[in-house]
Short mmCIF file of C-alpha atoms in Angstrom, two decimals:
data_model
loop_
_atom_site.label_atom_id
_atom_site.label_comp_id
_atom_site.label_asym_id
_atom_site.label_seq_id
_atom_site.Cartn_x
_atom_site.Cartn_y
_atom_site.Cartn_z
CA ARG A 14 -10.86 -12.31 17.66
CA GLU A 15 -7.37 -11.38 19.80
CA LYS A 16 -6.38 -14.92 20.21
CA THR A 17 -7.40 -15.87 17.36
CA ASP A 18 -4.32 -13.13 15.83
CA ALA A 19 -2.02 -14.52 17.49
CA GLN A 20 -2.60 -18.10 17.22
CA LEU A 21 -2.56 -16.89 12.93
CA LEU A 22 0.84 -14.95 13.23
CA ALA A 23 2.26 -18.84 15.45
CA LEU A 24 1.76 -20.88 13.14
CA LEU A 25 3.08 -18.45 10.27
CA ARG A 26 5.74 -18.02 12.43
CA SER A 27 6.61 -21.57 12.51
CA GLY A 28 5.74 -22.26 8.77
CA LEU A 29 8.65 -19.62 7.17
CA TRP A 30 10.77 -21.30 9.67
CA GLY A 31 10.03 -24.88 10.51
CA GLU A 32 10.12 -24.27 14.57
CA ALA A 33 7.85 -25.58 16.51
CA PRO A 34 4.35 -23.06 17.43
CA ARG A 35 3.84 -22.52 21.44
CA ALA A 36 1.34 -25.33 21.40
CA GLU A 37 -0.19 -23.70 24.66
CA LEU A 38 -1.92 -21.78 22.12
CA PHE A 39 -3.31 -24.25 20.42
CA ASP A 40 -6.43 -26.07 22.72
CA ALA A 41 -9.95 -27.87 22.08
CA ALA A 42 -11.45 -24.60 22.27
CA THR A 43 -9.53 -22.86 18.87
CA PRO A 44 -11.94 -22.37 15.67
CA TRP A 45 -9.78 -24.01 13.64
CA PRO A 46 -12.25 -22.87 10.46
CA ALA A 47 -12.15 -19.28 11.70
CA LEU A 48 -8.52 -19.42 11.06
CA LEU A 49 -8.40 -21.29 8.24
CA HIS A 50 -10.49 -18.44 7.27
CA ALA A 51 -7.84 -15.81 8.39
CA ALA A 52 -5.34 -17.63 6.78
CA ARG A 53 -7.11 -17.60 2.91
CA ARG A 54 -8.28 -13.60 3.93
CA GLN A 55 -4.08 -12.78 4.37
CA THR A 56 -3.36 -15.23 1.09
CA VAL A 57 -0.72 -17.22 3.69
CA ALA A 58 -2.66 -20.35 4.16
CA GLY A 59 0.17 -22.29 2.60
CA VAL A 60 2.47 -20.86 4.74
CA ALA A 61 0.77 -21.05 8.00
CA PHE A 62 -0.25 -24.82 7.22
CA ALA A 63 3.68 -25.72 7.33
CA GLY A 64 3.25 -24.03 10.97
CA VAL A 65 0.27 -26.71 11.28
CA GLU A 66 1.82 -29.74 10.59
CA CYS A 67 4.68 -28.64 13.13
CA LEU A 68 2.17 -28.65 15.83
CA PRO A 69 1.53 -31.92 18.38
CA ALA A 70 -0.78 -34.15 17.14
CA ALA A 71 -3.28 -33.64 19.48
CA CYS A 72 -3.11 -29.50 19.51
CA ARG A 73 -3.67 -29.76 15.21
CA PRO A 74 -6.78 -29.38 13.62
CA PRO A 75 -9.36 -31.58 12.89
CA ARG A 76 -9.71 -34.19 10.22
CA GLU A 77 -12.44 -31.98 8.10
CA VAL A 78 -10.45 -28.81 8.40
CA LEU A 79 -7.22 -30.48 8.36
CA LEU A 80 -7.93 -31.75 5.05
CA ALA A 81 -9.68 -28.70 3.73
CA TRP A 82 -5.96 -26.88 4.76
CA TYR A 83 -4.13 -29.34 3.36
CA ALA A 84 -5.98 -29.10 -0.21
CA ASP A 85 -5.48 -25.31 0.05
CA ALA A 86 -1.66 -26.26 0.31
CA GLN A 87 -1.17 -28.34 -2.65
CA ARG A 88 -3.24 -26.40 -4.92
CA ILE A 89 -1.22 -23.41 -3.47
CA ALA A 90 1.91 -25.42 -5.00
CA ALA A 91 0.53 -26.37 -8.09
CA ALA A 92 -0.73 -22.52 -9.07
CA SER A 93 3.16 -21.90 -8.13
CA ARG A 94 4.15 -24.45 -10.62
CA ARG A 95 2.38 -23.44 -12.90
CA VAL A 96 3.67 -19.66 -12.30
CA ASP A 97 6.96 -20.79 -12.62
CA GLU A 98 6.57 -22.21 -16.09
CA VAL A 99 4.56 -19.76 -17.93
CA LEU A 100 7.67 -17.74 -16.16
CA ALA A 101 9.96 -19.68 -18.33
CA ARG A 102 7.55 -19.38 -21.38
CA VAL A 103 7.03 -15.54 -21.10
CA VAL A 104 11.37 -15.24 -20.14
CA ALA A 105 12.46 -17.04 -23.34
CA ARG A 106 10.39 -15.15 -25.75
CA TYR A 107 11.49 -12.27 -24.24
CA ARG A 108 14.80 -13.56 -25.37
CA ALA A 109 14.45 -14.14 -28.39
CA ALA A 110 13.36 -10.77 -28.89
CA GLY A 111 16.54 -9.42 -27.53
CA LEU A 112 14.70 -7.91 -24.69
CA SER A 113 16.34 -8.97 -20.86
CA PRO A 114 13.33 -8.40 -17.90
CA VAL A 115 13.75 -8.35 -14.25
CA LEU A 116 11.12 -10.19 -12.36
CA LEU A 117 10.13 -7.70 -9.53
CA LYS A 118 8.59 -9.68 -6.25
CA GLY A 119 6.74 -13.06 -7.05
CA GLN A 120 8.38 -15.63 -7.34
CA GLY A 121 11.87 -14.07 -7.30
CA VAL A 122 10.71 -13.43 -3.42
CA ALA A 123 8.92 -17.49 -3.07
CA ARG A 124 12.44 -18.23 -3.33
CA LEU A 125 13.18 -16.94 -0.37
CA TYR A 126 10.68 -18.75 1.84
CA ARG A 127 12.00 -22.34 3.73
CA GLU A 128 9.13 -23.82 1.23
CA PRO A 129 8.86 -21.54 -2.06
CA GLN A 130 5.72 -23.79 -3.24
CA LEU A 131 4.09 -22.80 -0.62
CA ARG A 132 3.45 -18.80 -0.45
CA GLN A 133 0.62 -18.39 -2.69
CA PRO A 134 1.32 -16.72 -6.36
CA GLY A 135 -0.04 -13.74 -7.93
CA ASP A 136 0.40 -11.95 -11.63
CA ILE A 137 4.22 -12.28 -13.19
CA ASP A 138 5.51 -8.67 -12.68
CA LEU A 139 8.44 -7.95 -14.94
CA TYR A 140 10.26 -4.55 -14.87
CA PHE A 141 11.91 -3.51 -18.81
CA GLY A 142 11.78 -0.15 -18.29
CA PRO A 143 12.16 2.46 -21.68
CA SER A 144 11.49 -0.83 -23.43
CA CYS A 145 7.99 -1.76 -21.68
CA ALA A 146 6.60 -0.71 -25.34
CA ARG A 147 8.61 -3.16 -27.09
CA ALA A 148 7.73 -5.83 -24.72
CA ASN A 149 3.96 -4.84 -24.92
CA ALA A 150 4.27 -4.97 -28.74
CA GLU A 151 5.27 -8.28 -28.76
CA ALA A 152 2.67 -10.29 -26.27
CA VAL A 153 -0.12 -8.40 -28.69
CA GLY A 154 0.69 -11.51 -30.99
CA TRP A 155 1.40 -14.22 -28.71
CA GLU A 156 -1.26 -16.91 -29.28
CA GLY A 157 -4.36 -17.12 -27.20
CA VAL A 158 -2.91 -13.39 -25.41
CA ALA A 159 -6.10 -11.23 -23.97
CA VAL A 160 -4.63 -7.95 -23.41
CA HIS A 161 -5.93 -5.10 -20.73
CA PRO A 162 -6.04 -1.73 -20.56
CA ALA A 163 -2.39 -0.01 -19.40
CA THR A 164 -2.33 2.29 -16.45
CA THR A 165 0.42 4.76 -15.87
CA TYR A 166 2.86 2.51 -14.59
CA HIS A 167 2.51 -1.06 -17.11
CA ARG A 168 0.79 -3.03 -19.56
CA SER A 169 -0.82 -6.04 -18.40
CA PHE A 170 -2.00 -9.33 -20.16
CA THR A 171 -3.01 -12.89 -19.61
CA TRP A 172 -1.22 -15.39 -21.23
CA GLN A 173 -1.78 -19.12 -20.55
CA GLY A 174 -3.80 -18.46 -17.30
CA VAL A 175 -1.42 -16.08 -15.81
CA THR A 176 -1.94 -12.65 -15.59
CA VAL A 177 1.48 -10.73 -16.85
CA GLU A 178 2.05 -7.15 -15.91
CA ASN A 179 4.65 -5.18 -17.75
CA HIS A 180 6.67 -2.47 -15.71
CA ARG A 181 7.92 0.94 -17.45
CA ARG A 182 8.29 1.76 -14.29
CA TYR A 183 8.97 -0.26 -10.52
CA VAL A 184 8.48 2.54 -8.05
CA ASP A 185 6.41 5.97 -8.68
CA PHE A 186 5.64 9.12 -6.03
CA TYR A 187 2.85 11.35 -6.26
CA HIS A 188 4.58 14.42 -4.62
CA PRO A 189 7.13 15.63 -6.46
CA ALA A 190 10.27 15.74 -3.36
CA ASN A 191 9.16 11.85 -3.83
CA ARG A 192 10.51 11.31 -6.49
CA ARG A 193 12.96 13.52 -7.00
CA ALA A 194 14.14 11.43 -3.33
CA TRP A 195 13.96 7.97 -5.44
CA ALA A 196 15.43 9.57 -8.83
CA ALA A 197 18.35 10.34 -6.29
CA ILE A 198 18.30 6.88 -4.47
CA ALA A 199 17.84 4.73 -8.20
CA ALA A 200 21.19 6.99 -9.55
CA ARG A 201 22.51 5.21 -6.61
CA LEU A 202 21.31 2.62 -5.81
CA PRO A 203 21.31 0.08 -9.23
CA LEU A 204 17.81 -2.11 -9.15
CA THR A 205 20.03 -5.48 -10.50
CA ASP A 206 23.94 -6.91 -9.21
CA GLY A 207 24.02 -10.30 -11.22
CA SER A 208 21.53 -12.28 -8.69
CA VAL A 209 18.88 -14.16 -10.81
CA LEU A 210 16.36 -16.78 -10.65
CA ALA A 211 16.74 -20.29 -11.92
CA LEU A 212 13.90 -20.92 -14.26
CA PRO A 213 11.94 -24.14 -14.95
CA ASP A 214 13.30 -25.00 -18.69
CA GLY A 215 17.08 -23.92 -17.65
CA GLY A 216 16.40 -20.39 -18.09
CA GLU A 217 16.79 -17.71 -16.23
CA VAL A 218 15.66 -14.22 -15.52
CA ALA A 219 17.23 -11.06 -13.59
CA VAL A 220 15.94 -10.39 -10.04
CA PRO A 221 15.96 -7.46 -8.12
CA SER A 222 19.27 -7.26 -5.88
CA ALA A 223 18.82 -7.41 -1.40
CA ARG A 224 20.08 -3.84 -1.17
CA MET A 225 17.05 -2.25 -3.61
CA ASN A 226 14.55 -5.24 -2.59
CA ALA A 227 14.75 -4.13 0.55
CA LEU A 228 13.19 -1.31 -0.66
CA TYR A 229 11.84 -2.00 -3.12
CA LEU A 230 9.22 -4.26 -1.18
CA LEU A 231 8.78 -2.36 1.53
CA LEU A 232 7.46 0.41 -0.72
CA HIS A 233 5.42 -2.05 -2.57
CA LEU A 234 3.73 -3.04 0.82
CA MET A 235 3.21 1.02 2.10
CA HIS A 236 1.41 1.49 -1.49
CA HIS A 237 -0.98 -0.98 -1.23
CA PHE A 238 -1.55 -0.36 2.83
CA LEU A 239 -2.54 3.45 1.87
CA GLN A 240 -4.46 2.85 -1.00
CA THR A 241 -6.66 -0.96 -0.56
CA GLY A 242 -5.50 -2.34 2.10
CA VAL A 243 -2.47 -5.04 2.78
CA GLY A 244 -2.35 -8.69 3.71
CA LEU A 245 0.27 -11.17 6.29
CA ARG A 246 1.54 -11.83 2.32
CA GLN A 247 3.73 -8.75 1.51
CA VAL A 248 4.74 -9.01 5.22
CA CYS A 249 6.31 -12.14 5.17
CA ASP A 250 8.14 -11.52 1.88
CA TRP A 251 9.82 -8.85 4.13
CA ALA A 252 10.01 -10.52 6.73
CA CYS A 253 12.21 -13.46 4.38
CA LEU A 254 14.44 -11.44 2.31
CA LEU A 255 15.25 -9.59 5.85
CA ALA A 256 15.91 -12.95 7.31
CA ARG A 257 17.77 -13.87 4.25
CA HIS A 258 19.89 -10.83 3.40
CA GLY A 259 19.36 -8.49 6.41
CA ARG A 260 22.80 -8.88 8.25
CA SER A 261 24.57 -7.93 4.74
CA LEU A 262 22.00 -4.07 4.51
CA ASP A 263 23.88 -1.24 5.33
CA GLY A 264 21.44 -0.57 7.84
CA ALA A 265 22.76 3.39 8.04
CA THR A 266 22.15 4.12 4.56
CA LEU A 267 18.46 1.59 4.45
CA ALA A 268 17.68 4.44 6.99
CA ALA A 269 18.49 7.53 5.91
CA ASP A 270 16.59 5.89 1.76
CA LEU A 271 13.47 5.28 3.99
CA ARG A 272 13.79 8.93 6.06
CA ALA A 273 14.74 10.77 2.13
CA LEU A 274 10.73 9.17 1.25
CA GLY A 275 9.21 10.33 4.79
CA MET A 276 8.83 6.22 5.30
CA LEU A 277 11.39 5.54 8.26
CA ARG A 278 8.29 5.27 10.86
CA PRO A 279 6.32 2.92 9.08
CA ALA A 280 9.30 0.86 7.99
CA ALA A 281 10.70 0.82 11.81
CA ALA A 282 7.21 -0.04 12.84
CA LEU A 283 7.28 -2.82 9.88
CA ALA A 284 10.91 -4.09 11.51
CA ARG A 285 9.19 -4.49 15.00
CA ILE A 286 6.24 -6.40 13.31
CA VAL A 287 8.79 -8.83 11.23
CA VAL A 288 11.12 -9.49 14.36
CA ASP A 289 8.18 -9.38 17.38
CA GLU A 290 5.15 -11.59 15.83
CA LEU A 291 7.16 -13.78 12.85
CA GLY A 292 10.56 -14.35 14.72
CA VAL A 293 13.07 -12.84 12.31
CA PRO A 294 16.18 -12.57 14.42
CA ALA A 295 16.75 -8.53 15.53
CA GLY A 296 20.10 -9.24 14.45
CA ALA A 297 18.39 -9.79 10.50
CA VAL A 298 17.03 -6.38 10.83
CA PRO A 299 18.75 -2.81 10.80
CA ALA A 300 19.20 -1.22 14.32
CA GLU A 301 19.10 2.16 12.76
CA LEU A 302 14.92 0.47 12.21
CA LEU A 303 14.36 -0.56 15.07
CA GLY A 304 15.42 1.83 17.20
CA ALA A 305 13.26 4.16 15.50
CA ALA A 306 10.17 1.75 16.11
CA ARG A 307 6.96 3.76 17.93
CA GLY A 308 4.73 1.87 19.59
CA ALA A 309 1.35 3.32 18.56
CA ASP A 310 3.03 3.07 15.25
CA VAL A 311 3.45 -1.19 15.39
CA ARG A 312 0.17 -1.39 17.11
CA LEU A 313 -1.72 1.08 14.36
CA LEU A 314 0.19 -0.79 11.06
CA LEU A 315 -0.89 -4.47 12.78
CA GLY A 316 -3.96 -3.80 13.50
CA ASP A 317 -4.96 -2.40 10.33
CA ILE A 318 -3.38 -5.04 8.46
CA LEU A 319 -5.13 -7.84 10.55
#
């Protein structure tokens, strides 16, 4: 199992950055069907396939596994295009109604990848804040829409085969002290800074700033880690964010915000993982996070994810 984990991480590292994986990890005894299964379970089959393509021919999987993996990558790319198309239609309808959503996670994060279409897509998450009730009322009238029960944070619906979640809050905590700490951070750090994602129809949608995403993606990851478990896709998202924007972040402020939220320890462990296992350059990760990492935390977090 330990070697299989190392092989999957090596393929991911290669797929993320386009570098050749360590060929010595792959030989005639490589359990390729198990590796493909693990990549699927972690929802990173597309990115891992890009790593497989970087292997020397002699180290690649047998033909039947390679074809199955290739088919997975093609399905993921097609699904990504489909989500992009529906996203453009959803945003256009909301804009026509005078609403301006912010796209959270998902396709907005995919653009940070070397090959965006190979990031496995999920739901469309849109933040409306106080306008969320208006957005929900608007969507209910769309032809063919299936509306799902509301939760504390959002209302979701499925339209044209894609699930959309309208959020009235994008971060929440159970503990009052954490809620107060987050309110202070959010008052100082706006969700958006003018960054947008270009859409297939020529339109665009706002996305969070790199500074907010450095916090938000981590908090979302830890929410899933603590409640239901988290996979490598979310770790890759944070890795790509840091690789692209990490050098522009104020590490001291980020660490202070994480400390105020009680999240510095897991953030430091995750920082160590994205550097050591996924190949994010150490210079792109705030030194204040790397310096706070504890070996036991790193092993616990990575072991649970894998």
